[in-house]
Short mmCIF file of C-alpha atoms and ligand atoms in Angstrom, two decimals:
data_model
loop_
_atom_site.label_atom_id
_atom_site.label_comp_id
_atom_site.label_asym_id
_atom_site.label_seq_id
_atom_site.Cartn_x
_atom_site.Cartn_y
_atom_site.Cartn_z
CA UNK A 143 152.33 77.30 -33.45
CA UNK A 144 150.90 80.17 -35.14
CA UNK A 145 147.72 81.06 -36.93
CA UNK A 146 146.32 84.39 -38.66
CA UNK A 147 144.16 86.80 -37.94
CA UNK A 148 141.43 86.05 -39.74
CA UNK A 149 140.82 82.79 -38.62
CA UNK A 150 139.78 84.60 -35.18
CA UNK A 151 135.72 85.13 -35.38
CA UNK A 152 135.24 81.60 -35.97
CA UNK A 153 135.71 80.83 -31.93
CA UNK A 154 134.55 82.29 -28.48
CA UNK A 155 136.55 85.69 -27.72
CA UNK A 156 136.78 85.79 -24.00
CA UNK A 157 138.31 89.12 -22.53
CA UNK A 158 141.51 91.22 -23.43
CA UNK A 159 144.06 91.11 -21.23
CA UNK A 160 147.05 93.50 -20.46
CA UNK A 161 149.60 90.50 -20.05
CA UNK A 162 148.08 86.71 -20.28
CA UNK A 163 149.61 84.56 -18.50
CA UNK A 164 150.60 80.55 -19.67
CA UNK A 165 150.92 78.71 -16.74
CA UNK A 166 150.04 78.61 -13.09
CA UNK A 167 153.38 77.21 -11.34
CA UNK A 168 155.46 79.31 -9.72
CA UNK A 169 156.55 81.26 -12.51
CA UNK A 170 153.12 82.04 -13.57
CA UNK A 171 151.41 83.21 -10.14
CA UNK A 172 155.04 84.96 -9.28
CA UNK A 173 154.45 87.06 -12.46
CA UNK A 174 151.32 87.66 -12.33
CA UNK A 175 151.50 88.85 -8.46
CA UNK A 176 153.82 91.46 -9.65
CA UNK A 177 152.30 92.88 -13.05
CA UNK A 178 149.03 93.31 -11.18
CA UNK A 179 150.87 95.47 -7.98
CA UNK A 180 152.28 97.02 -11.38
CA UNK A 181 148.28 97.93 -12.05
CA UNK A 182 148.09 95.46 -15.00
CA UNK A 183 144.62 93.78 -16.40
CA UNK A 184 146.17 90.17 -15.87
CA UNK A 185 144.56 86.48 -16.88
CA UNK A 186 145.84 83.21 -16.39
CA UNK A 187 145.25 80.13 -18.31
CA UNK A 188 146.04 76.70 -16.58
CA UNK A 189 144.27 72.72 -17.50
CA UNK A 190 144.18 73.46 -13.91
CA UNK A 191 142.99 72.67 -11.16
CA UNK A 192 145.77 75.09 -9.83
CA UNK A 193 148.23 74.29 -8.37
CA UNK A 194 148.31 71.78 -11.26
CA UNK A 195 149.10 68.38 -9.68
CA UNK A 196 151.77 67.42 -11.76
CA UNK A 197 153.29 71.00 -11.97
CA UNK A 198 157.17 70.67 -10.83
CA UNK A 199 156.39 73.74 -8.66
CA UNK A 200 153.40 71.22 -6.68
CA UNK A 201 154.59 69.59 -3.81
CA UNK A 202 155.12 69.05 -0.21
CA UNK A 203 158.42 70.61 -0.12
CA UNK A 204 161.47 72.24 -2.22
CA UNK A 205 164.80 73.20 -0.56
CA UNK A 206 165.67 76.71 -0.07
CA UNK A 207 169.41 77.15 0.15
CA UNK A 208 172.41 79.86 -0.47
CA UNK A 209 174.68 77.19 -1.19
CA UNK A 210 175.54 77.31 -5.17
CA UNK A 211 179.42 76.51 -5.08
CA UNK A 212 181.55 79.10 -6.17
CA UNK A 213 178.44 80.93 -7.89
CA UNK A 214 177.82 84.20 -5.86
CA UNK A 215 174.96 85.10 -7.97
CA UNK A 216 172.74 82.50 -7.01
CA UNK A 217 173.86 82.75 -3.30
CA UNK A 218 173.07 86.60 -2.86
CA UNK A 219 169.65 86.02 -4.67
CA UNK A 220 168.84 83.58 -2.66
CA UNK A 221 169.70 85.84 0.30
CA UNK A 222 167.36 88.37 -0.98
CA UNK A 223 164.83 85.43 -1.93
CA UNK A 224 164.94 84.15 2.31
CA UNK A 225 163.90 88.16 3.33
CA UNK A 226 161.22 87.55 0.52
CA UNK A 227 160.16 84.08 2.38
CA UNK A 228 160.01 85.21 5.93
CA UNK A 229 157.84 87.87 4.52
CA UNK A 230 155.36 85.46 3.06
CA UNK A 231 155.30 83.84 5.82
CA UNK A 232 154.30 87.24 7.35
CA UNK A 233 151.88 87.85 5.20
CA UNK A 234 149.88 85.06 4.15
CA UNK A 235 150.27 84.64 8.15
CA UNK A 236 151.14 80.55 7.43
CA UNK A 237 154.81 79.27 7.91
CA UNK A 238 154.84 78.12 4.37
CA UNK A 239 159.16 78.55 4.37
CA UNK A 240 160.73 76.02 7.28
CA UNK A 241 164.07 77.50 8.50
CA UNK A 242 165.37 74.07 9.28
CA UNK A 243 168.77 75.12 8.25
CA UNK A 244 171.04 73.26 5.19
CA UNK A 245 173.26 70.39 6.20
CA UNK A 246 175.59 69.24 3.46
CA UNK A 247 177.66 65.89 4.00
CA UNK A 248 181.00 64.94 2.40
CA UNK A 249 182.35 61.75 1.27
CA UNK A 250 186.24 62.41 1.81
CA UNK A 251 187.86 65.20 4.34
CA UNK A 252 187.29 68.56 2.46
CA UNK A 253 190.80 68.08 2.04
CA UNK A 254 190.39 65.64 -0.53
CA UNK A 255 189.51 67.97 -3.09
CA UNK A 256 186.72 66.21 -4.26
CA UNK A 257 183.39 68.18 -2.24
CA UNK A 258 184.28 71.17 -4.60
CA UNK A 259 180.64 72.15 -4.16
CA UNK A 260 180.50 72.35 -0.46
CA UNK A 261 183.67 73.60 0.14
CA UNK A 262 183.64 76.41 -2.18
CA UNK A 263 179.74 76.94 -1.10
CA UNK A 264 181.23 77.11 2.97
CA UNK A 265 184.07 79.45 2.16
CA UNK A 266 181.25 81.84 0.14
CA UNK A 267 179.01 81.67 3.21
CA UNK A 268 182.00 82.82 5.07
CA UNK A 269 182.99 85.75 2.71
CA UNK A 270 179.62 87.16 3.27
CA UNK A 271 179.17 86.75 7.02
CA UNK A 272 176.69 84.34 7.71
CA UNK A 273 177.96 81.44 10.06
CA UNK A 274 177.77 78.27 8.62
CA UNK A 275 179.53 75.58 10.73
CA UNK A 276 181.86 72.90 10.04
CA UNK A 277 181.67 69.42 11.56
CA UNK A 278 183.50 66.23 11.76
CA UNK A 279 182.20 63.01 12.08
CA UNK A 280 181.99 62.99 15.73
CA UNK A 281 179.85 66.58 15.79
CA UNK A 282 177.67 64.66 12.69
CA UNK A 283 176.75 61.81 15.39
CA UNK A 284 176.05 64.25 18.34
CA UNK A 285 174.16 66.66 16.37
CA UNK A 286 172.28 64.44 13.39
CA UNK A 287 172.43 60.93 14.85
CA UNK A 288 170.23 59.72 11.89
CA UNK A 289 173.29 59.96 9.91
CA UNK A 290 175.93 57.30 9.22
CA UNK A 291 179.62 59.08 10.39
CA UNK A 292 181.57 56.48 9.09
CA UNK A 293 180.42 57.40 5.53
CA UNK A 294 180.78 61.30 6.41
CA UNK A 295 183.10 62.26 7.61
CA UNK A 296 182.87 66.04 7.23
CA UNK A 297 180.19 68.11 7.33
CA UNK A 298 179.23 71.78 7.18
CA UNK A 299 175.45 72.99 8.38
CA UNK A 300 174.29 76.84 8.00
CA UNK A 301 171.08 77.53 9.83
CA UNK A 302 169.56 80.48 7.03
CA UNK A 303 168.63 78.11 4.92
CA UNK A 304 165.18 75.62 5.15
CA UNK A 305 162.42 74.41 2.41
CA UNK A 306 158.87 76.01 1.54
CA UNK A 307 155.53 74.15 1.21
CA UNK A 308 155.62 74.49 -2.60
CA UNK A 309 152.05 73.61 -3.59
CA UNK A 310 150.50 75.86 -0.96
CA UNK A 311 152.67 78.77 -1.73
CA UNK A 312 151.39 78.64 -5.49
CA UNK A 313 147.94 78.13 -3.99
CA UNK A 314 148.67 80.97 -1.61
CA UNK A 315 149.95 83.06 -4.50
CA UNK A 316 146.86 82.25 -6.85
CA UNK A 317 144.44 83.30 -4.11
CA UNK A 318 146.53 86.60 -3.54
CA UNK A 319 146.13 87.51 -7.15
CA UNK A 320 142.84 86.59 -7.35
CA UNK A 321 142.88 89.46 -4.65
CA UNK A 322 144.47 92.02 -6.57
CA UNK A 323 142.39 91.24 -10.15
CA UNK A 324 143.57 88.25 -11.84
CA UNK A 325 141.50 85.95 -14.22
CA UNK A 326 143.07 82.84 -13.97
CA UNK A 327 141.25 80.34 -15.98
CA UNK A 328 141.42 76.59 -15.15
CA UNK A 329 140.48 74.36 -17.47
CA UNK A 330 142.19 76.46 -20.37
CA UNK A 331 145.92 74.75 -22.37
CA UNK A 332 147.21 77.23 -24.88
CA UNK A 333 147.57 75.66 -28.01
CA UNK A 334 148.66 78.44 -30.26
CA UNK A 335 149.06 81.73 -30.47
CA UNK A 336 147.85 84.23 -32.25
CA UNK A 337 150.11 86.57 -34.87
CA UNK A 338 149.55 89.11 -36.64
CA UNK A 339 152.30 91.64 -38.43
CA UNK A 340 155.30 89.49 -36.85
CA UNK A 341 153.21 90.54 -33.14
CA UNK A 342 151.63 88.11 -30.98
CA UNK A 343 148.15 89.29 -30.08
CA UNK A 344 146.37 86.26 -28.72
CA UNK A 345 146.11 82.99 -27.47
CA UNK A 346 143.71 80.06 -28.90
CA UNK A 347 143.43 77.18 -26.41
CA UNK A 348 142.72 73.90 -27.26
CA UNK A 349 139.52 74.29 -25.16
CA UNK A 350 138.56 76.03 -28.82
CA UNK A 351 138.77 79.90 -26.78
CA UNK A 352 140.70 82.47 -27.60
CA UNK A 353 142.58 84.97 -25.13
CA UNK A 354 143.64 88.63 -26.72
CA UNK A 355 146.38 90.07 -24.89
CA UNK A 356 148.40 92.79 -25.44
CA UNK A 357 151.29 90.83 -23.83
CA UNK A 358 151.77 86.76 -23.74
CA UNK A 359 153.94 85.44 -21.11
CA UNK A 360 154.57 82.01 -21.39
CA UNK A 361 155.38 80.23 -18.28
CA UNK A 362 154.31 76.69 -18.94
CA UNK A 363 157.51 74.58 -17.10
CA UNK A 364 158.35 71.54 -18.67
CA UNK A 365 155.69 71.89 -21.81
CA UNK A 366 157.71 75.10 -22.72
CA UNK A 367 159.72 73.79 -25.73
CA UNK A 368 156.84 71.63 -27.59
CA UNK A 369 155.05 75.10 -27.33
CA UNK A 370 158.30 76.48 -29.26
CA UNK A 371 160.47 74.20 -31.08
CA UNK A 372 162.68 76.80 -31.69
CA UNK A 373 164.04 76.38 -28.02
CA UNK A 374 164.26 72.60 -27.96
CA UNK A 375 167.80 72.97 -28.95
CA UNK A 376 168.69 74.50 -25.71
CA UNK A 377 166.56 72.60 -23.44
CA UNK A 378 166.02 68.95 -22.55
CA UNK A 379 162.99 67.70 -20.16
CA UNK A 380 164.15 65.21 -17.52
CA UNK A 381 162.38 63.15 -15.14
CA UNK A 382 163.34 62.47 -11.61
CA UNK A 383 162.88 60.26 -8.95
CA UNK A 384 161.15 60.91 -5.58
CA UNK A 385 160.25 59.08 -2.59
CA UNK A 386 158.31 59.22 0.78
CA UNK A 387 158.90 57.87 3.59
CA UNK A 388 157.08 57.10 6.68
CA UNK A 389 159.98 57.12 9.28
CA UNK A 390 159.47 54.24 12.50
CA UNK A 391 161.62 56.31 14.45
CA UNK A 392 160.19 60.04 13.32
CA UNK A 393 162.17 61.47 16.42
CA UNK A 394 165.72 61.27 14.97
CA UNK A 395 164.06 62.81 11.13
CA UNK A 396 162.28 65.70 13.18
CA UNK A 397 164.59 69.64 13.16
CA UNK A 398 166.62 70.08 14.89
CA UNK A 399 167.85 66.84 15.08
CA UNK A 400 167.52 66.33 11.40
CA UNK A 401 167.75 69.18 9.17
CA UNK A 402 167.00 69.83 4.51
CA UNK A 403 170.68 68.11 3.84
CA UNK A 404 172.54 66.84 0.13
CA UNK A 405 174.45 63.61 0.71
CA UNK A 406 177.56 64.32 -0.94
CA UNK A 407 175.01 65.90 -3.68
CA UNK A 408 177.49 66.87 -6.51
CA UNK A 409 178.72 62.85 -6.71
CA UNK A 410 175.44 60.84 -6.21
CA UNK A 411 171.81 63.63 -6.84
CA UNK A 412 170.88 62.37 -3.22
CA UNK A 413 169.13 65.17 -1.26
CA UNK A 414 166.01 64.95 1.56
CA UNK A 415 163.81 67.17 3.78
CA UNK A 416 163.23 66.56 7.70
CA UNK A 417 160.02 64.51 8.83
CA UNK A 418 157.28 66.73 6.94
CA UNK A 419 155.55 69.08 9.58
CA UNK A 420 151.66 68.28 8.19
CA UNK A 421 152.59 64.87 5.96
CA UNK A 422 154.79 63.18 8.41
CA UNK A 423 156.81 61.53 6.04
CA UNK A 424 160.71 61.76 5.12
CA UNK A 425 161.04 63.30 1.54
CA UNK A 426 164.00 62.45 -0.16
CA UNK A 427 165.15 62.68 -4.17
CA UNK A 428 167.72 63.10 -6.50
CA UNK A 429 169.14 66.08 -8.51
CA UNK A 430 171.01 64.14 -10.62
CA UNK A 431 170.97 63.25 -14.57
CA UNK A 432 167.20 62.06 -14.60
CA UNK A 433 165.33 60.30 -17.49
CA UNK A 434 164.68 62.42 -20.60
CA UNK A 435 160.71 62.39 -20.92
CA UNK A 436 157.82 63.91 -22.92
CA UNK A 437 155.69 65.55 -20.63
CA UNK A 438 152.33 64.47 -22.61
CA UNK A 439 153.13 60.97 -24.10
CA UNK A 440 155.76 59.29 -21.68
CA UNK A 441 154.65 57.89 -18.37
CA UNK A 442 156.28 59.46 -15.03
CA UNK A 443 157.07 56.82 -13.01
CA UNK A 444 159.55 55.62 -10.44
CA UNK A 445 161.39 52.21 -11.38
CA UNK A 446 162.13 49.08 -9.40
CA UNK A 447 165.78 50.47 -10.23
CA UNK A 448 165.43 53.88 -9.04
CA UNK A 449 164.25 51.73 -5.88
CA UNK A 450 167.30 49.10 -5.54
CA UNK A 451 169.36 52.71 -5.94
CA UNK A 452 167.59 54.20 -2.90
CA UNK A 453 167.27 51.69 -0.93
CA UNK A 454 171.18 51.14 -1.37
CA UNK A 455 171.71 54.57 -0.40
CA UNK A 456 169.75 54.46 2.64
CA UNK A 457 171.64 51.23 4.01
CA UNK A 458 174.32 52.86 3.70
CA UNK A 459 173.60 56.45 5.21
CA UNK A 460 170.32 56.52 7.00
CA UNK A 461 170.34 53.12 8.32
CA UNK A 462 167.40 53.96 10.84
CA UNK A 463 165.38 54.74 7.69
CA UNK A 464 167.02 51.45 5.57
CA UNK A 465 163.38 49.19 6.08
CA UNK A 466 160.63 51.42 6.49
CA UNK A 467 158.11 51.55 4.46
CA UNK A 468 157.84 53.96 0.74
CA UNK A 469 154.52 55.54 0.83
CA UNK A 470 154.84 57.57 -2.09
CA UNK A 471 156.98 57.40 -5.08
CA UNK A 472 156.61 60.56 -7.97
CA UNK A 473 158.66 61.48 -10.88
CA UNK A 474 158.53 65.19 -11.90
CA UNK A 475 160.13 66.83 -14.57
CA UNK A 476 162.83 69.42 -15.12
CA UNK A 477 162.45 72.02 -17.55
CA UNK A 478 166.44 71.82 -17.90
CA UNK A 479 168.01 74.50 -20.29
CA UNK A 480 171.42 72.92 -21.21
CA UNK A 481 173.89 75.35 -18.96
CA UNK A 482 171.46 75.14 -16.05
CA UNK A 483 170.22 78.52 -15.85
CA UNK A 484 166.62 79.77 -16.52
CA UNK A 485 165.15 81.35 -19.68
CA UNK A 486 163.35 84.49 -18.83
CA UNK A 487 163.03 87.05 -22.02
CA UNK A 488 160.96 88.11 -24.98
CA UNK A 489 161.09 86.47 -27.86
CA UNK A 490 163.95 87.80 -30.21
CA UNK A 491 161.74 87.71 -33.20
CA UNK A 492 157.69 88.14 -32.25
CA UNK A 493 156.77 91.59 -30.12
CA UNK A 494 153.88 90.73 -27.79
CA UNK A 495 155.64 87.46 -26.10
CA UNK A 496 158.11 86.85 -23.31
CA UNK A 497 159.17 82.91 -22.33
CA UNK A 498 159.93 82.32 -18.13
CA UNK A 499 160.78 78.74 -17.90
CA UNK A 500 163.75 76.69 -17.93
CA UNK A 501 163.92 76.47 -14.09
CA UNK A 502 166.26 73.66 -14.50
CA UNK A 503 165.65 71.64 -10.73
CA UNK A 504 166.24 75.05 -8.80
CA UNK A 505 164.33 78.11 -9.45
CA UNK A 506 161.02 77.20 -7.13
CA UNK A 507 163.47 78.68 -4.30
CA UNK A 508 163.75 81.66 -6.32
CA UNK A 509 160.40 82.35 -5.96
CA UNK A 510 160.15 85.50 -4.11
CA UNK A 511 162.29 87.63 -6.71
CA UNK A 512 161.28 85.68 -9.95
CA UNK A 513 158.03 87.46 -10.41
CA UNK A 514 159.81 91.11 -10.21
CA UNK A 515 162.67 89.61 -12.69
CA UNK A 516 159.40 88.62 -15.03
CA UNK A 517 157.60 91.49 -15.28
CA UNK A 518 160.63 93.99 -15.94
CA UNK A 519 161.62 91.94 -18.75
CA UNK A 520 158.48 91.36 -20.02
CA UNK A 521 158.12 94.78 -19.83
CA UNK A 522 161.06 95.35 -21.66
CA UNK A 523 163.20 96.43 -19.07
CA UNK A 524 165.82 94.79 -17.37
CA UNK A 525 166.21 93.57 -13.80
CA UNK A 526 169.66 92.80 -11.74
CA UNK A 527 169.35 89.08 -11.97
CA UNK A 528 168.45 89.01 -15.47
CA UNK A 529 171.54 88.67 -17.52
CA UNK A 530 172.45 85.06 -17.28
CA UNK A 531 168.65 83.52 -18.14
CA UNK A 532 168.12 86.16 -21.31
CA UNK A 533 167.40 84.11 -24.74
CA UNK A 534 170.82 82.44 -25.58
CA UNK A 535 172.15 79.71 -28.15
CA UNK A 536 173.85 76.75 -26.45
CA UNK A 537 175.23 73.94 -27.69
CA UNK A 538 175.57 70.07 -27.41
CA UNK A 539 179.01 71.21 -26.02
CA UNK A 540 177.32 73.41 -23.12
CA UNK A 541 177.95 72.66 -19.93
CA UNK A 542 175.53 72.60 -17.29
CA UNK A 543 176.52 75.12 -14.53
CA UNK A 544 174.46 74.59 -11.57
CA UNK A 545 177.53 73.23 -9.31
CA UNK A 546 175.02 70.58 -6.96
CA UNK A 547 173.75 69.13 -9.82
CA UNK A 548 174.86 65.54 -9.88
CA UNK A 549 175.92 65.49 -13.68
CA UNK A 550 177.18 63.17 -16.85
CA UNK A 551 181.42 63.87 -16.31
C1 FAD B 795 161.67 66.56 -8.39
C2 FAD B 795 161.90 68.04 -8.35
C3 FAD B 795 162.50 68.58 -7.24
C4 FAD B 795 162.78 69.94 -7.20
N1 FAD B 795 163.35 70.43 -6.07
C5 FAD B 795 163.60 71.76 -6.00
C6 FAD B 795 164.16 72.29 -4.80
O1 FAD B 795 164.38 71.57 -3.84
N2 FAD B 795 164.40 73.64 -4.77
C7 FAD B 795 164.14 74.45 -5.83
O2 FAD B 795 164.42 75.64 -5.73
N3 FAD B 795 163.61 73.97 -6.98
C8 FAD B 795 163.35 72.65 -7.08
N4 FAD B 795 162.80 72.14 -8.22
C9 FAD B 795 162.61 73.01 -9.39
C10 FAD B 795 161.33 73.77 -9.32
O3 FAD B 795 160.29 72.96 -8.82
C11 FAD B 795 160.99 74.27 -10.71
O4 FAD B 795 162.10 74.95 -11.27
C12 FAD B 795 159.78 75.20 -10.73
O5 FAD B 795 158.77 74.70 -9.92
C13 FAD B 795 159.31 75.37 -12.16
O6 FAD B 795 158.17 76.17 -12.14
P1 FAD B 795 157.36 76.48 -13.47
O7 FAD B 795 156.32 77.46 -13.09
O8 FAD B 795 158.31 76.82 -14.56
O9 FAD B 795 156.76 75.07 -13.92
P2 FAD B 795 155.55 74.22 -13.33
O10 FAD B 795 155.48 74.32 -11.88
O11 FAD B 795 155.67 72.88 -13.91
O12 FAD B 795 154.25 74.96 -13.88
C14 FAD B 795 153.92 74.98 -15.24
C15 FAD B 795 152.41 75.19 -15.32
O13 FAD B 795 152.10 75.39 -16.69
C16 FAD B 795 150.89 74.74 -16.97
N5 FAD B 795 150.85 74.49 -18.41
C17 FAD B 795 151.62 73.64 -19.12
N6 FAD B 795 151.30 73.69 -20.44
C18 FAD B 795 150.31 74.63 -20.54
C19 FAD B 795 149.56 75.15 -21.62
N7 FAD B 795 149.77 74.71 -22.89
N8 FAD B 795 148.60 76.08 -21.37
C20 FAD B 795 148.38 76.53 -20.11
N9 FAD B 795 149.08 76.09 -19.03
C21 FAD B 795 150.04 75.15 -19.25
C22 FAD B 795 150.93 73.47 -16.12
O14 FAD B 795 149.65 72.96 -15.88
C23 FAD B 795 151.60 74.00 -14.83
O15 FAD B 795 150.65 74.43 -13.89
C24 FAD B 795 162.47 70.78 -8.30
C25 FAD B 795 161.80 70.25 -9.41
C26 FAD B 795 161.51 68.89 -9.44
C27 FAD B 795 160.83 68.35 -10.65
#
C-alpha cells in the first residue's frame, strides 16, 4: 500500500537509511550482511524478537543438500553455498552447518523409472566428481539399521551434504551485522510504503514510525504478497507439517548411523534430520503440497490427520521410531512462487524497491550466496544466479520446478 508525501510530518521520522531492510529471516540478515561489507548505512525492521519465532528461516534445523534432480543450477550453488557454510562455521567459530551427509531412499530399483529425482540427482553428483554412493537394501541395513530394507530397496548417500542450525545462524547473522552497523529494529511491521514521483522513499510501520530510505528491500517471507497484491498471482502461501521426536533408542538416529535423508521424497514430502545434536529429538517433515494459509488470520497447526499420516509412515519405515513419543508438532509456511523458484528483483514499476522472497521450501540452504545475489540486484546489477528468480508472470498453468518437491500430478 502506498501513501503520499505529504502525509509524512504527521508521524515520528526515525533515521535515513541507505537500503532498509523488511524482514529479519534469512533473506533479510543475508542482505543486509552484504550491503553493509558493501559500506552501506543499513536498518532493519522486524515485529521481532529476531529471529522471529514463527519465521520459516527459525528452527532447529534445515537440510543442506546438492541434490536438485536434473537441475545443475541449484546443485553447483549449493556447492558454492557448502564452502560458504564451512566458513561460517569458521567464523562465527560454532558448528552451526552438520556435515551428516544426504541419504536418499527409493521405493522401486532405480530401474523402475520412477526415483527420477534421485537418480538423475546421483548421476549429476557423478558428472561433477563428488562420490556419492549407491546402496542396496542389504548396505541400507548394515549402514542405517533404523531403516526398513524391505521398503527400500535402493539407496544412494553422498557425504557433502548435512543441515544448519537455522535459527542460530539468523541470530548469528543479526549479531554480525549489528557488528558491521546495522539498525535492526524489533518491534517495527512495515505497513506501507512511502511514494513519491512513481519512487519509493520510505517506510511507515504500523508501529505509527516512519523509515526513509533511499532503497527498500523487502524480504518479509511468507507476508510478501499481502504486502503486494500485485504478486499474489504468482505466489501461493502453504503450510506444512512438522514433528519432533524424542527417539527411545537415540543410538540408531545419531550420524553416522543415521544421516539428513528424503524417504522416497518426490512420491510422499517425507524428509528428517539425525537425533538433534543440542535438542535431542528426531526432526522429521514433509515437502509436499501443504495447506494454503494466511499467515495473519489462519491458525498454523498440525492435524490429528497430518498425525495418522506420520505415524503410518513411520510403521512402515522407521519402525524403531513407530511409538515414541511427539514432543513437538509446528506448521510453517512456504512463501511458494508457482514454478518453485525465488523472487529476488526490483520492482518493474517503483525505483527505490527490490522484493527477495519466494523461497519456496528451499532457499534457507542457499543462505551463504543469497545475500551477495540481493544486494547486486538491488543494486541494480546482476549476479550469476540471478536469472531464474527475476520478476516473472506465471500462470495457473505453471509448473512447479523444484524436482523433490512432493507435488499435485
Ligand atoms: C517447514 C519448513 C521446512 C523447510 N526446510 C528447508 C530445508 O530443509 N532446507 C532449505 O534450504 N529450506 C527449507 N525451508 C525453506 C526456508 O526455510 C525458507 O525458504 C527461508 O527460511 C525463507 O526465508 P525468508 O527470510 O524469506 O522468510 P522468513 O524466515 O519467514 O522471514 C521473514 C521475516 O519477515 C518478517 N516480517 C514479515 N512481515 C513483516 C513486515 N510487514 N514488516 C517487517 N518484518 C516483517 C518476519 O517477522 C520474519 O522475521 C523450509 C521452510 C519450512 C516452512
Amino acid at each position: 500500500m502506498f501513501i503520499s508525501e505529504h502525509f509524512v510530518f504527521k508521524i515520528k521520522r526515525m533515521k535515513h537509511f541507505d537500503f532498509l531492510i523488511v524482514g529479519a529471516g534469512i533473506f533479510g540478515v543475508t542482505a543486509a550482511v552484504a550491503l553493509l561489507k558493501r559500506k552501506y548505512k543499513v536498518g532493519i525492521l522486524d515485529p521481532g524478537p529476531v529471529p522471529h519465532p514463527l519465521a520459516a528461516s527459525t528452527d532447529i534445523s534445515k537440510v543442506v543438500r546438492m541434490e536438485y534432480g536434473a537441475d545443475r543450477e541449484y546443485m553447483d550453488m549449493v556447492a558454492e553455498c557448502i564452502d560458504g557454510w564451512h566458513a561460517w562455521n569458521e567464523q562465527f567459530g560454532d558448528t552451526l552447518y552438520h556435515e551428516t551427509g544426504f541419504l536418499m531412499l527409493c521405493r522401486q530399483p532405480v530401474e523402475a523409472g520412477l526415483n527420477q529425482f534421485e537418480a538423475a540427482s546421483y548421476e549429476n553428483l557423478l558428472l561433477k566428481g563428488y562420490h556419492p554412493v549407491r546402496l542396496d537394501a542389504n548396505a541400507l541395513r548394515a549402514g542405517f539399521p533404523a531403516f526398513n530394507p524391505d521398503v527400500y530397496p535402493e539407496a544412494f548417500f553422498n557425504p557433502k551434504a548435512g543441515f544448519a542450525e537455522s535459527g542460530r545462524v539468523v541470530r548469528a547473522l543479526a549479531e554480525y551485522a549489528i557488528q558491521l552497523g546495522a539498525d535492526i529494529f524489533e518491534g517495527q511491521t512495515a505497513g506501507s510504503f512511502n511514494q513519491s514521483g512513481g519512487r519509493v522513499t520510505g517506510v511507515f510501520t504500523r508501529e505509527g514510525d516512519y523509515f526513509e530510505a533511499g532503497h527498500t528491500v523487502v524480504c518479509a517471507g511468507a507476508y510478501t504478497p499481502y504486502l503486494f497484491s500485485e504478486l499474489m498471482p504468482n505466489m501461493r502461501i502453504t503450510g506444512h507439517p512438522v514433528f519432533h521426536l524424542k527417539p527411545s533408542r537415540p543410538e540408531l538416529f545419531a550420524a553416522p548411523l543415521f544421516s539428513v535423508f528424503t524417504a522416497d521424497i518426490s512420491n510422499t514430502g517425507w524428509y528428517g534430520f539425525p537425533s538433534h545434536p543440542r535438542e535431542k529429538v528426531v526432526k522429521i517433515a514433509n515437502h509436499g503440497i501443504g495447506v494454503e494459509l494466511h499467515p495473519e488470520r489462519d491458525e498454523r497447526v498440525v492435524t490429528e490427520q497430518d498425525v495418522f499420516l506420520f505415524r503410518q509412515f513411520l510403521r512402515e519405515s522407521l519402525p524403531a521410531l513407530a511409538n515414541d513419543p511427539i514432543v513437538f508438532t509446528r506448521r510453517c509456511l512456504y512463501n511458494d512462487t508457482l514454478d518453485g523458484h525465488f523472487w529476488i528483483d526490483r520492482h518493474p514499476a517503483l525505483a527505490g524497491l527490490t522484493v527477495a522472497a519466494g523461497g519456496s521450501g528451499h532457499a534457507l540452504k542457499m543462505a551463504p550466496v543469497l545475500g551477495d545475489m540481493i544486494a547486486s540486484v538491488a543494486e541494480g546489477g546482476g549476479h550469476k544466479w540471478s536469472a531464474r528468480h527475476r520478476w516473472r508472470s506465471l500462470t495457473s498453468d505453471t509448473k512447479q520446478a523444484e524436482e523433490a518437491r512432493f507435488k499435485l500430478q
